[in-house]
Amino acid sequence: MEGKDERLDPVRSFTVKSLRLDEARWQEFVSEEGNQVNFNSFFNAQDYCHLFICQDPDSRLSVSLDFPQNIQSKVICVSKTAREAVTKENSRKILIFQEVQGEEVLNFIICVTEQVTCPLLSNPENSSRWVSGVIDEAFRLMERQKNEALVMKAQIEGRTFLPHPDALHDDALYDAAKGGKVSDMKLLHTCDWTIIEWAELVSEFLQQDSSQPVVDGLKPLPSEEFHFWKNRRRNLLFIQQQLMSSRAQLVAFIVERAESVYWSTLRDMYRDVQEGVKEAEDVTLNLSPLQKKLEEVEQMEYQQDRVSQSWDFPSHLVFIHLDNFLHRLQGIQEVFCVSLQLYQLDQVVLSGVNGRMWTDVAKNMYRDFLRHVTVLSHCNCDPTDSDDQSFELYLDQFQVQVSDLERRLVSVLSRALENCSVSSSAAKLVNMFGFILDRRLIQDQLRPYLIRLVDMVLMELDHTKLLFYSQREKSKTFSRFTPTAAAGLCWTQQLRLRAEDSLTNYRTVQHLCVDSGQLVLQRFQQIVDPLQDFRDRLKSEWSSQLDSDCGFVLEQPLIQFNQQGMLGVNSSHKLEAVLRELRYVIRERDMELRPHAAQLCTCRDDVTQNYLSLSHMVACYNQVVSDVLQVELPLIKDQLQDLNRTLSELQGNTWGSEGLQQLVKQQTDKVLMFHSSVTEARANTDAMTHIIQGWAELHLLQRSAESLLDGGATEQSYKRIREEGQELLRLTQVNRSLYRATDCSESWFRYLDNIDDKVQDGLFQLLLRSLHFLSDNMNPQSCSAALLAVSLQLKETGSVFEPSVGSGLSDLLTTIISDVYTAASLPPRISVRRQGNYQMSLQQSPELLALEQAVMQRLLRVREEAEHLRAGLDKYSHLWQSDRRGVMQEFLTYSRPLGPEELEAEETPPTLKDFQREIESLHRLSGEVTHLEEVKVLHGWLQVDLRPFRDSMLSIIHDWKNMYTEHLLDSVSDSLQQVTQCGGGGDDEESSSSSSFPPTETIILLETAGVKLPEHLSAQLQC
């Protein structure tokens, strides 16, 4: 059922409005499968007359055919006005709706009314202050409410409740009526009205007839008849009980005394109920034996109804509707069966070259099937109504469509089976489609292909047989990695499994084609029997040979020494082979072992453990002996001799000896302990070698960020050498304990001397590397950048190098070389027989001395070039050596500097051109000095910084220039002062006559020389 079912429209309209639901929640409610079943049962079945919809405390909706239990909220009751199926045409006429309170609410109303409200109202103390008549009205209201609750509860339980008169609560009226004084017409009227209401209810119930559904054209089951009379009897007894109650007896007493016309009605009601009870009991009593028999018939499989007839009347007269209904069920069952089969098409996945294509074809067939099922499920007719023949048309159409799908499926299967080259793939295909192969149409058309599968099985069995007979005598066929006998047994087992797989593939289709079953089984047996005979022969031969090998192994000693003094496990390869074969033997449960093999098999685990322990022990022993060092051998000689004496005990035992485990463990522990000590000592020796080799790669001398040598050896390098030297000393002491050597033994002294030689050689490599670093970086052919740096400075004594290229650089290199040698004095001496530290020994090394001399010779060569550079700059020496005042006085006298040979000369005062000449000469010298190289590298490794010298020279030239310009400024100042004193009356020529130079030309010369006039002179010129 779907939410769009038109029969649900009135139910939806009333429920949504009553429970205030939205459409989405209603659609979700009616789409649940369990709710759909209840709605369908109520609409389609004639037996169900009520449907209950309620909302639990969690706001979840539920629907049921019985009144819900333990519901305190309101319940929507949907009832039919007639016992018939609900259709979309009659749904609005046949259905009535009620809102009823839950069972607990009804019980609560009844209980409160009887036990609380009425007792409170009947107490005069509680109603003494009330207005007259109010208490009566309240009583009637409570009585009416209780009656309504009791009526509703009885309806829910399927019973008829006779409501009580409202006026019987008045005790005075009750006493008066009982005393024969019925004068209250209101009370009499109430009793009459109650009898009328009772008579209507009882009459309506008594008029109900069990044959009414048949009259209405329905087809009720026999169980409905039993149910009708059972409920009728129960309800009549309930009515009878009410009529015999005290209230009902009081009503009868009142109408009888008042001679009411309804007294006869009440008597007739009594009589009718009595007769109805007797009738119901008689019918129920007579139907009870029949009910059991009919229940057996209803529970019987419907296929058996024609063979279990125990009556002599024509069956079609009684069971015609049942036969039609069962025929309809058979059609529906066929639809469900084929649907369950074809639904599995969705899981089909075919493999092979065209597997994807055939899979898509199967998927398309599945989609077509879904469309056919959808059309059938959406038909508007009732499938269970055997009188409605329209459903037969849908069934016939569906069967035609299924037949078409079967033919298409046969086409796919036939093509797929044709592409199968082995029986296993065909069997998988049959298993995959086994859900549909029992269909007669498919089975008939696929029979040739199924027979072909049987032929493939026979061919595979023949091929397995041929393979066995052609390869059984070729041992290499089995395996080269396992024992021949074990491989042969495994090979035969594989052949048997291969034959069994073929037989299994046949059994997949055996139920579809049974004709060739005997032939296949006969071929299978023709393979299995020779295989079993061959296996028995292999086991017998294997058992004999294995027993011989085990006997040989059990007599062999455990270990032995070879000619080279190496230890070995005796007969190790033979033992491994035997143990491997025993492992395969254990898998063959039906193989009988002979005495020696059984003995070794019993203790196989112990022998294996002993073999593994001895193999490990032998490997450790041989490792110590084969890797022993010449200096190490004297230290472990005594321990080796002790081990050899203890190992001789193992040589006297064989693999068959008893109690070997403890002995093997003891000897193995001794060897492993010795191996562990020697291995640890050798590891310590390797660690010392690694430390010593690391010194050869240590950089004692390093360049700074400017690529120059950063002083001597760093403290960090010294710290590392010192700490690693202490570590060498510690490791030697650890090795003394491991070798169990004494401090004063000659073998230990030789061992220390050997380590000492290695340490000294490592330090030698360290010093050699450092001195090579100096020598290579001071070699013009190999150095890549400057190593040391000096600067040329101008002092009072002249130009000098800082530090000096003589003693300064010599002292620096001497200090660096000394720092390099100091590194050799840091590690402690390892040898106890050698005096002095390593530095004293290495300082006498000819190779190191040769490198020192090479460094000093390169220093001498660079010193000569440096002096040549300094001498070349002495051409400017007159600038810092000459007396500027004397030179100026000489210039003012002779207008030029006098030569060294000119003792006397004619006095000639300088002109402006002479000043200009001298100033321009100084300007040219300034340009030459400015363009001197800032840094110059000598011999590729000595960097000379000329910037201090250049800066000093430029300062001196500036002072010379200032000497001339200041004289000219003084001349201009004197000329301007004279002009000012004369009051400005003369011209420039007159002014210049009293001074050295014309002011105008002088000022132009000063400006050309880049001299700025002072502010006071500029002010005088402007005036």
PDB file of C-alpha atoms in Angstrom, residues 408-620:
ATOM      1  CA  ARG A 408      16.456 -14.556 -23.513  1.00  0.00           C
ATOM      2  CA  LEU A 409      18.200 -16.017 -20.493  1.00  0.00           C
ATOM      3  CA  VAL A 410      18.688 -19.341 -22.299  1.00  0.00           C
ATOM      4  CA  SER A 411      20.398 -17.449 -25.110  1.00  0.00           C
ATOM      5  CA  VAL A 412      22.849 -15.857 -22.696  1.00  0.00           C
ATOM      6  CA  LEU A 413      23.541 -19.106 -20.846  1.00  0.00           C
ATOM      7  CA  SER A 414      24.081 -21.090 -24.022  1.00  0.00           C
ATOM      8  CA  ARG A 415      26.641 -18.576 -25.309  1.00  0.00           C
ATOM      9  CA  ALA A 416      28.394 -18.489 -21.936  1.00  0.00           C
ATOM     10  CA  LEU A 417      28.512 -22.292 -21.701  1.00  0.00           C
ATOM     11  CA  GLU A 418      29.959 -22.482 -25.207  1.00  0.00           C
ATOM     12  CA  ASN A 419      32.849 -20.267 -24.105  1.00  0.00           C
ATOM     13  CA  CYS A 420      33.680 -22.540 -21.136  1.00  0.00           C
ATOM     14  CA  SER A 421      36.779 -24.609 -21.912  1.00  0.00           C
ATOM     15  CA  VAL A 422      36.943 -26.475 -18.590  1.00  0.00           C
ATOM     16  CA  SER A 423      34.302 -28.072 -16.454  1.00  0.00           C
ATOM     17  CA  SER A 424      35.050 -25.879 -13.430  1.00  0.00           C
ATOM     18  CA  SER A 425      34.055 -22.678 -15.220  1.00  0.00           C
ATOM     19  CA  ALA A 426      30.912 -24.355 -16.568  1.00  0.00           C
ATOM     20  CA  ALA A 427      30.065 -25.645 -13.081  1.00  0.00           C
ATOM     21  CA  LYS A 428      30.512 -22.148 -11.642  1.00  0.00           C
ATOM     22  CA  LEU A 429      28.181 -20.841 -14.294  1.00  0.00           C
ATOM     23  CA  VAL A 430      25.592 -23.520 -13.486  1.00  0.00           C
ATOM     24  CA  ASN A 431      25.881 -22.737  -9.773  1.00  0.00           C
ATOM     25  CA  MET A 432      25.489 -19.040 -10.493  1.00  0.00           C
ATOM     26  CA  PHE A 433      22.262 -19.629 -12.405  1.00  0.00           C
ATOM     27  CA  GLY A 434      21.083 -22.591 -10.349  1.00  0.00           C
ATOM     28  CA  PHE A 435      18.182 -20.535  -9.024  1.00  0.00           C
ATOM     29  CA  ILE A 436      16.523 -20.599 -12.445  1.00  0.00           C
ATOM     30  CA  LEU A 437      17.682 -23.879 -14.005  1.00  0.00           C
ATOM     31  CA  ASP A 438      14.812 -25.868 -12.531  1.00  0.00           C
ATOM     32  CA  ARG A 439      12.447 -24.018 -14.878  1.00  0.00           C
ATOM     33  CA  ARG A 440      11.261 -26.557 -17.436  1.00  0.00           C
ATOM     34  CA  LEU A 441      11.706 -24.294 -20.468  1.00  0.00           C
ATOM     35  CA  ILE A 442      15.284 -23.363 -19.526  1.00  0.00           C
ATOM     36  CA  GLN A 443      16.233 -26.902 -18.558  1.00  0.00           C
ATOM     37  CA  ASP A 444      14.998 -28.398 -21.841  1.00  0.00           C
ATOM     38  CA  GLN A 445      16.824 -25.893 -24.045  1.00  0.00           C
ATOM     39  CA  LEU A 446      20.094 -26.066 -22.066  1.00  0.00           C
ATOM     40  CA  ARG A 447      20.249 -29.888 -22.027  1.00  0.00           C
ATOM     41  CA  PRO A 448      22.783 -30.131 -24.947  1.00  0.00           C
ATOM     42  CA  TYR A 449      25.142 -27.761 -23.185  1.00  0.00           C
ATOM     43  CA  LEU A 450      24.816 -29.637 -19.917  1.00  0.00           C
ATOM     44  CA  ILE A 451      25.663 -32.881 -21.752  1.00  0.00           C
ATOM     45  CA  ARG A 452      28.737 -31.087 -23.141  1.00  0.00           C
ATOM     46  CA  LEU A 453      29.750 -30.281 -19.558  1.00  0.00           C
ATOM     47  CA  VAL A 454      29.548 -33.989 -18.709  1.00  0.00           C
ATOM     48  CA  ASP A 455      31.784 -34.756 -21.710  1.00  0.00           C
ATOM     49  CA  MET A 456      34.333 -32.219 -20.427  1.00  0.00           C
ATOM     50  CA  VAL A 457      34.290 -33.954 -17.031  1.00  0.00           C
ATOM     51  CA  LEU A 458      35.002 -37.320 -18.700  1.00  0.00           C
ATOM     52  CA  MET A 459      37.836 -35.794 -20.745  1.00  0.00           C
ATOM     53  CA  GLU A 460      39.389 -34.254 -17.617  1.00  0.00           C
ATOM     54  CA  LEU A 461      39.195 -37.585 -15.807  1.00  0.00           C
ATOM     55  CA  ASP A 462      40.889 -39.299 -18.775  1.00  0.00           C
ATOM     56  CA  HIS A 463      43.601 -36.620 -18.843  1.00  0.00           C
ATOM     57  CA  THR A 464      44.246 -37.061 -15.121  1.00  0.00           C
ATOM     58  CA  LYS A 465      44.567 -40.813 -15.643  1.00  0.00           C
ATOM     59  CA  LEU A 466      46.972 -40.327 -18.570  1.00  0.00           C
ATOM     60  CA  LEU A 467      49.059 -37.896 -16.536  1.00  0.00           C
ATOM     61  CA  PHE A 468      49.371 -40.393 -13.712  1.00  0.00           C
ATOM     62  CA  TYR A 469      50.493 -43.303 -15.870  1.00  0.00           C
ATOM     63  CA  SER A 470      52.960 -41.198 -17.875  1.00  0.00           C
ATOM     64  CA  GLN A 471      54.686 -39.474 -14.943  1.00  0.00           C
ATOM     65  CA  ARG A 472      54.525 -41.890 -12.033  1.00  0.00           C
ATOM     66  CA  GLU A 473      58.009 -43.332 -12.614  1.00  0.00           C
ATOM     67  CA  LYS A 474      59.701 -39.935 -13.056  1.00  0.00           C
ATOM     68  CA  SER A 475      60.760 -38.791  -9.620  1.00  0.00           C
ATOM     69  CA  LYS A 476      61.847 -35.344 -10.871  1.00  0.00           C
ATOM     70  CA  THR A 477      58.255 -34.676 -11.792  1.00  0.00           C
ATOM     71  CA  PHE A 478      57.266 -34.478  -8.142  1.00  0.00           C
ATOM     72  CA  SER A 479      59.480 -31.824  -6.537  1.00  0.00           C
ATOM     73  CA  ARG A 480      63.128 -31.060  -5.971  1.00  0.00           C
ATOM     74  CA  PHE A 481      62.567 -29.108  -2.761  1.00  0.00           C
ATOM     75  CA  THR A 482      60.942 -31.892  -0.726  1.00  0.00           C
ATOM     76  CA  PRO A 483      61.797 -35.559  -0.147  1.00  0.00           C
ATOM     77  CA  THR A 484      61.038 -37.666  -3.193  1.00  0.00           C
ATOM     78  CA  ALA A 485      58.601 -39.954  -1.411  1.00  0.00           C
ATOM     79  CA  ALA A 486      56.792 -37.072   0.266  1.00  0.00           C
ATOM     80  CA  ALA A 487      56.616 -35.227  -3.029  1.00  0.00           C
ATOM     81  CA  GLY A 488      55.239 -38.363  -4.705  1.00  0.00           C
ATOM     82  CA  LEU A 489      52.515 -38.681  -2.085  1.00  0.00           C
ATOM     83  CA  CYS A 490      51.701 -35.004  -2.430  1.00  0.00           C
ATOM     84  CA  TRP A 491      51.585 -35.390  -6.223  1.00  0.00           C
ATOM     85  CA  THR A 492      49.174 -38.314  -6.029  1.00  0.00           C
ATOM     86  CA  GLN A 493      47.039 -36.412  -3.552  1.00  0.00           C
ATOM     87  CA  GLN A 494      46.873 -33.488  -5.960  1.00  0.00           C
ATOM     88  CA  LEU A 495      45.828 -35.838  -8.756  1.00  0.00           C
ATOM     89  CA  ARG A 496      43.108 -37.290  -6.536  1.00  0.00           C
ATOM     90  CA  LEU A 497      41.863 -33.791  -5.648  1.00  0.00           C
ATOM     91  CA  ARG A 498      41.896 -32.950  -9.344  1.00  0.00           C
ATOM     92  CA  ALA A 499      39.710 -35.967 -10.087  1.00  0.00           C
ATOM     93  CA  GLU A 500      37.426 -35.134  -7.153  1.00  0.00           C
ATOM     94  CA  ASP A 501      37.044 -31.571  -8.446  1.00  0.00           C
ATOM     95  CA  SER A 502      35.960 -32.951 -11.801  1.00  0.00           C
ATOM     96  CA  LEU A 503      33.476 -35.230 -10.053  1.00  0.00           C
ATOM     97  CA  THR A 504      32.195 -32.284  -8.012  1.00  0.00           C
ATOM     98  CA  ASN A 505      31.700 -30.301 -11.215  1.00  0.00           C
ATOM     99  CA  TYR A 506      29.638 -33.190 -12.593  1.00  0.00           C
ATOM    100  CA  ARG A 507      27.498 -33.379  -9.462  1.00  0.00           C
ATOM    101  CA  THR A 508      26.590 -29.744 -10.052  1.00  0.00           C
ATOM    102  CA  VAL A 509      24.494 -30.800 -13.043  1.00  0.00           C
ATOM    103  CA  GLN A 510      23.791 -34.407 -12.067  1.00  0.00           C
ATOM    104  CA  HIS A 511      20.209 -33.617 -11.084  1.00  0.00           C
ATOM    105  CA  LEU A 512      19.681 -32.004 -14.499  1.00  0.00           C
ATOM    106  CA  CYS A 513      21.005 -34.912 -16.574  1.00  0.00           C
ATOM    107  CA  VAL A 514      21.123 -38.236 -14.751  1.00  0.00           C
ATOM    108  CA  ASP A 515      21.790 -40.525 -17.737  1.00  0.00           C
ATOM    109  CA  SER A 516      25.616 -40.480 -17.533  1.00  0.00           C
ATOM    110  CA  GLY A 517      26.014 -40.777 -13.774  1.00  0.00           C
ATOM    111  CA  GLN A 518      27.242 -44.377 -13.775  1.00  0.00           C
ATOM    112  CA  LEU A 519      29.839 -43.711 -16.490  1.00  0.00           C
ATOM    113  CA  VAL A 520      31.349 -40.732 -14.661  1.00  0.00           C
ATOM    114  CA  LEU A 521      31.582 -42.655 -11.388  1.00  0.00           C
ATOM    115  CA  GLN A 522      33.219 -45.601 -13.192  1.00  0.00           C
ATOM    116  CA  ARG A 523      35.852 -43.324 -14.775  1.00  0.00           C
ATOM    117  CA  PHE A 524      36.514 -41.694 -11.425  1.00  0.00           C
ATOM    118  CA  GLN A 525      37.034 -45.058  -9.745  1.00  0.00           C
ATOM    119  CA  GLN A 526      39.482 -46.096 -12.519  1.00  0.00           C
ATOM    120  CA  ILE A 527      41.711 -43.233 -11.411  1.00  0.00           C
ATOM    121  CA  VAL A 528      41.314 -43.462  -7.644  1.00  0.00           C
ATOM    122  CA  ASP A 529      42.209 -47.154  -7.330  1.00  0.00           C
ATOM    123  CA  PRO A 530      45.621 -46.974  -9.138  1.00  0.00           C
ATOM    124  CA  LEU A 531      46.453 -43.819  -7.230  1.00  0.00           C
ATOM    125  CA  GLN A 532      45.851 -45.564  -3.928  1.00  0.00           C
ATOM    126  CA  ASP A 533      48.008 -48.573  -4.959  1.00  0.00           C
ATOM    127  CA  PHE A 534      50.826 -46.246  -5.987  1.00  0.00           C
ATOM    128  CA  ARG A 535      50.605 -44.374  -2.668  1.00  0.00           C
ATOM    129  CA  ASP A 536      50.785 -47.640  -0.707  1.00  0.00           C
ATOM    130  CA  ARG A 537      53.947 -48.694  -2.577  1.00  0.00           C
ATOM    131  CA  LEU A 538      55.577 -45.286  -2.016  1.00  0.00           C
ATOM    132  CA  LYS A 539      54.840 -45.433   1.697  1.00  0.00           C
ATOM    133  CA  SER A 540      56.370 -48.882   2.032  1.00  0.00           C
ATOM    134  CA  GLU A 541      59.582 -47.979   0.201  1.00  0.00           C
ATOM    135  CA  TRP A 542      59.845 -44.666   2.041  1.00  0.00           C
ATOM    136  CA  SER A 543      59.411 -46.343   5.439  1.00  0.00           C
ATOM    137  CA  SER A 544      62.241 -48.799   4.735  1.00  0.00           C
ATOM    138  CA  GLN A 545      64.735 -46.194   3.480  1.00  0.00           C
ATOM    139  CA  LEU A 546      63.849 -43.755   6.251  1.00  0.00           C
ATOM    140  CA  ASP A 547      64.452 -46.401   8.919  1.00  0.00           C
ATOM    141  CA  SER A 548      67.921 -47.081   7.490  1.00  0.00           C
ATOM    142  CA  ASP A 549      68.814 -43.376   7.435  1.00  0.00           C
ATOM    143  CA  CYS A 550      67.556 -42.873  10.986  1.00  0.00           C
ATOM    144  CA  GLY A 551      69.656 -45.810  12.226  1.00  0.00           C
ATOM    145  CA  PHE A 552      72.774 -44.300  10.630  1.00  0.00           C
ATOM    146  CA  VAL A 553      72.132 -40.869  12.176  1.00  0.00           C
ATOM    147  CA  LEU A 554      71.503 -42.233  15.660  1.00  0.00           C
ATOM    148  CA  GLU A 555      74.975 -43.857  15.719  1.00  0.00           C
ATOM    149  CA  GLN A 556      76.916 -40.684  14.737  1.00  0.00           C
ATOM    150  CA  PRO A 557      78.759 -38.490  17.325  1.00  0.00           C
ATOM    151  CA  LEU A 558      77.378 -35.026  17.972  1.00  0.00           C
ATOM    152  CA  ILE A 559      80.335 -32.858  16.924  1.00  0.00           C
ATOM    153  CA  GLN A 560      83.836 -33.197  15.486  1.00  0.00           C
ATOM    154  CA  PHE A 561      86.870 -31.045  14.612  1.00  0.00           C
ATOM    155  CA  ASN A 562      88.152 -30.864  11.051  1.00  0.00           C
ATOM    156  CA  GLN A 563      91.740 -30.653   9.902  1.00  0.00           C
ATOM    157  CA  GLN A 564      91.767 -26.845  10.044  1.00  0.00           C
ATOM    158  CA  GLY A 565      90.734 -26.906  13.718  1.00  0.00           C
ATOM    159  CA  MET A 566      87.192 -25.777  13.023  1.00  0.00           C
ATOM    160  CA  LEU A 567      84.288 -27.328  14.882  1.00  0.00           C
ATOM    161  CA  GLY A 568      81.285 -28.816  13.079  1.00  0.00           C
ATOM    162  CA  VAL A 569      78.016 -30.663  13.778  1.00  0.00           C
ATOM    163  CA  ASN A 570      78.541 -34.240  12.640  1.00  0.00           C
ATOM    164  CA  SER A 571      76.280 -35.549   9.811  1.00  0.00           C
ATOM    165  CA  SER A 572      74.412 -32.264   9.804  1.00  0.00           C
ATOM    166  CA  HIS A 573      73.114 -32.579   6.244  1.00  0.00           C
ATOM    167  CA  LYS A 574      71.946 -36.150   6.782  1.00  0.00           C
ATOM    168  CA  LEU A 575      70.295 -35.187  10.056  1.00  0.00           C
ATOM    169  CA  GLU A 576      68.502 -32.232   8.496  1.00  0.00           C
ATOM    170  CA  ALA A 577      67.237 -34.438   5.669  1.00  0.00           C
ATOM    171  CA  VAL A 578      65.949 -37.072   8.111  1.00  0.00           C
ATOM    172  CA  LEU A 579      64.241 -34.504  10.323  1.00  0.00           C
ATOM    173  CA  ARG A 580      62.632 -32.917   7.266  1.00  0.00           C
ATOM    174  CA  GLU A 581      61.334 -36.293   6.116  1.00  0.00           C
ATOM    175  CA  LEU A 582      59.961 -37.030   9.574  1.00  0.00           C
ATOM    176  CA  ARG A 583      58.037 -33.763   9.437  1.00  0.00           C
ATOM    177  CA  TYR A 584      56.385 -34.955   6.233  1.00  0.00           C
ATOM    178  CA  VAL A 585      55.825 -38.446   7.687  1.00  0.00           C
ATOM    179  CA  ILE A 586      53.819 -37.049  10.576  1.00  0.00           C
ATOM    180  CA  ARG A 587      51.374 -35.549   8.085  1.00  0.00           C
ATOM    181  CA  GLU A 588      50.713 -39.017   6.673  1.00  0.00           C
ATOM    182  CA  ARG A 589      48.603 -40.390   9.495  1.00  0.00           C
ATOM    183  CA  ASP A 590      48.241 -43.872   8.026  1.00  0.00           C
ATOM    184  CA  MET A 591      51.995 -44.466   7.543  1.00  0.00           C
ATOM    185  CA  GLU A 592      53.638 -47.051   9.824  1.00  0.00           C
ATOM    186  CA  LEU A 593      57.183 -46.287  11.067  1.00  0.00           C
ATOM    187  CA  ARG A 594      59.893 -48.886  11.690  1.00  0.00           C
ATOM    188  CA  PRO A 595      61.974 -49.060  14.942  1.00  0.00           C
ATOM    189  CA  HIS A 596      64.795 -46.562  14.206  1.00  0.00           C
ATOM    190  CA  ALA A 597      62.481 -44.095  12.522  1.00  0.00           C
ATOM    191  CA  ALA A 598      59.958 -44.449  15.333  1.00  0.00           C
ATOM    192  CA  GLN A 599      62.724 -43.856  17.921  1.00  0.00           C
ATOM    193  CA  LEU A 600      63.934 -40.699  16.187  1.00  0.00           C
ATOM    194  CA  CYS A 601      60.385 -39.524  15.565  1.00  0.00           C
ATOM    195  CA  THR A 602      59.595 -39.879  19.277  1.00  0.00           C
ATOM    196  CA  CYS A 603      62.479 -37.622  20.287  1.00  0.00           C
ATOM    197  CA  ARG A 604      62.323 -35.494  17.142  1.00  0.00           C
ATOM    198  CA  ASP A 605      61.664 -32.256  19.016  1.00  0.00           C
ATOM    199  CA  ASP A 606      64.561 -32.836  21.433  1.00  0.00           C
ATOM    200  CA  VAL A 607      66.928 -33.775  18.599  1.00  0.00           C
ATOM    201  CA  THR A 608      65.869 -30.719  16.640  1.00  0.00           C
ATOM    202  CA  GLN A 609      66.432 -28.474  19.642  1.00  0.00           C
ATOM    203  CA  ASN A 610      69.842 -30.035  20.331  1.00  0.00           C
ATOM    204  CA  TYR A 611      70.799 -29.693  16.677  1.00  0.00           C
ATOM    205  CA  LEU A 612      69.851 -26.019  16.619  1.00  0.00           C
ATOM    206  CA  SER A 613      71.708 -25.347  19.862  1.00  0.00           C
ATOM    207  CA  LEU A 614      74.834 -27.165  18.667  1.00  0.00           C
ATOM    208  CA  SER A 615      74.700 -25.413  15.293  1.00  0.00           C
ATOM    209  CA  HIS A 616      74.590 -22.047  17.036  1.00  0.00           C
ATOM    210  CA  MET A 617      77.371 -23.053  19.405  1.00  0.00           C
ATOM    211  CA  VAL A 618      79.553 -24.268  16.533  1.00  0.00           C
ATOM    212  CA  ALA A 619      78.986 -21.056  14.577  1.00  0.00           C
ATOM    213  CA  CYS A 620      79.991 -18.943  17.582  1.00  0.00           C
TER     214      CYS A 620
END
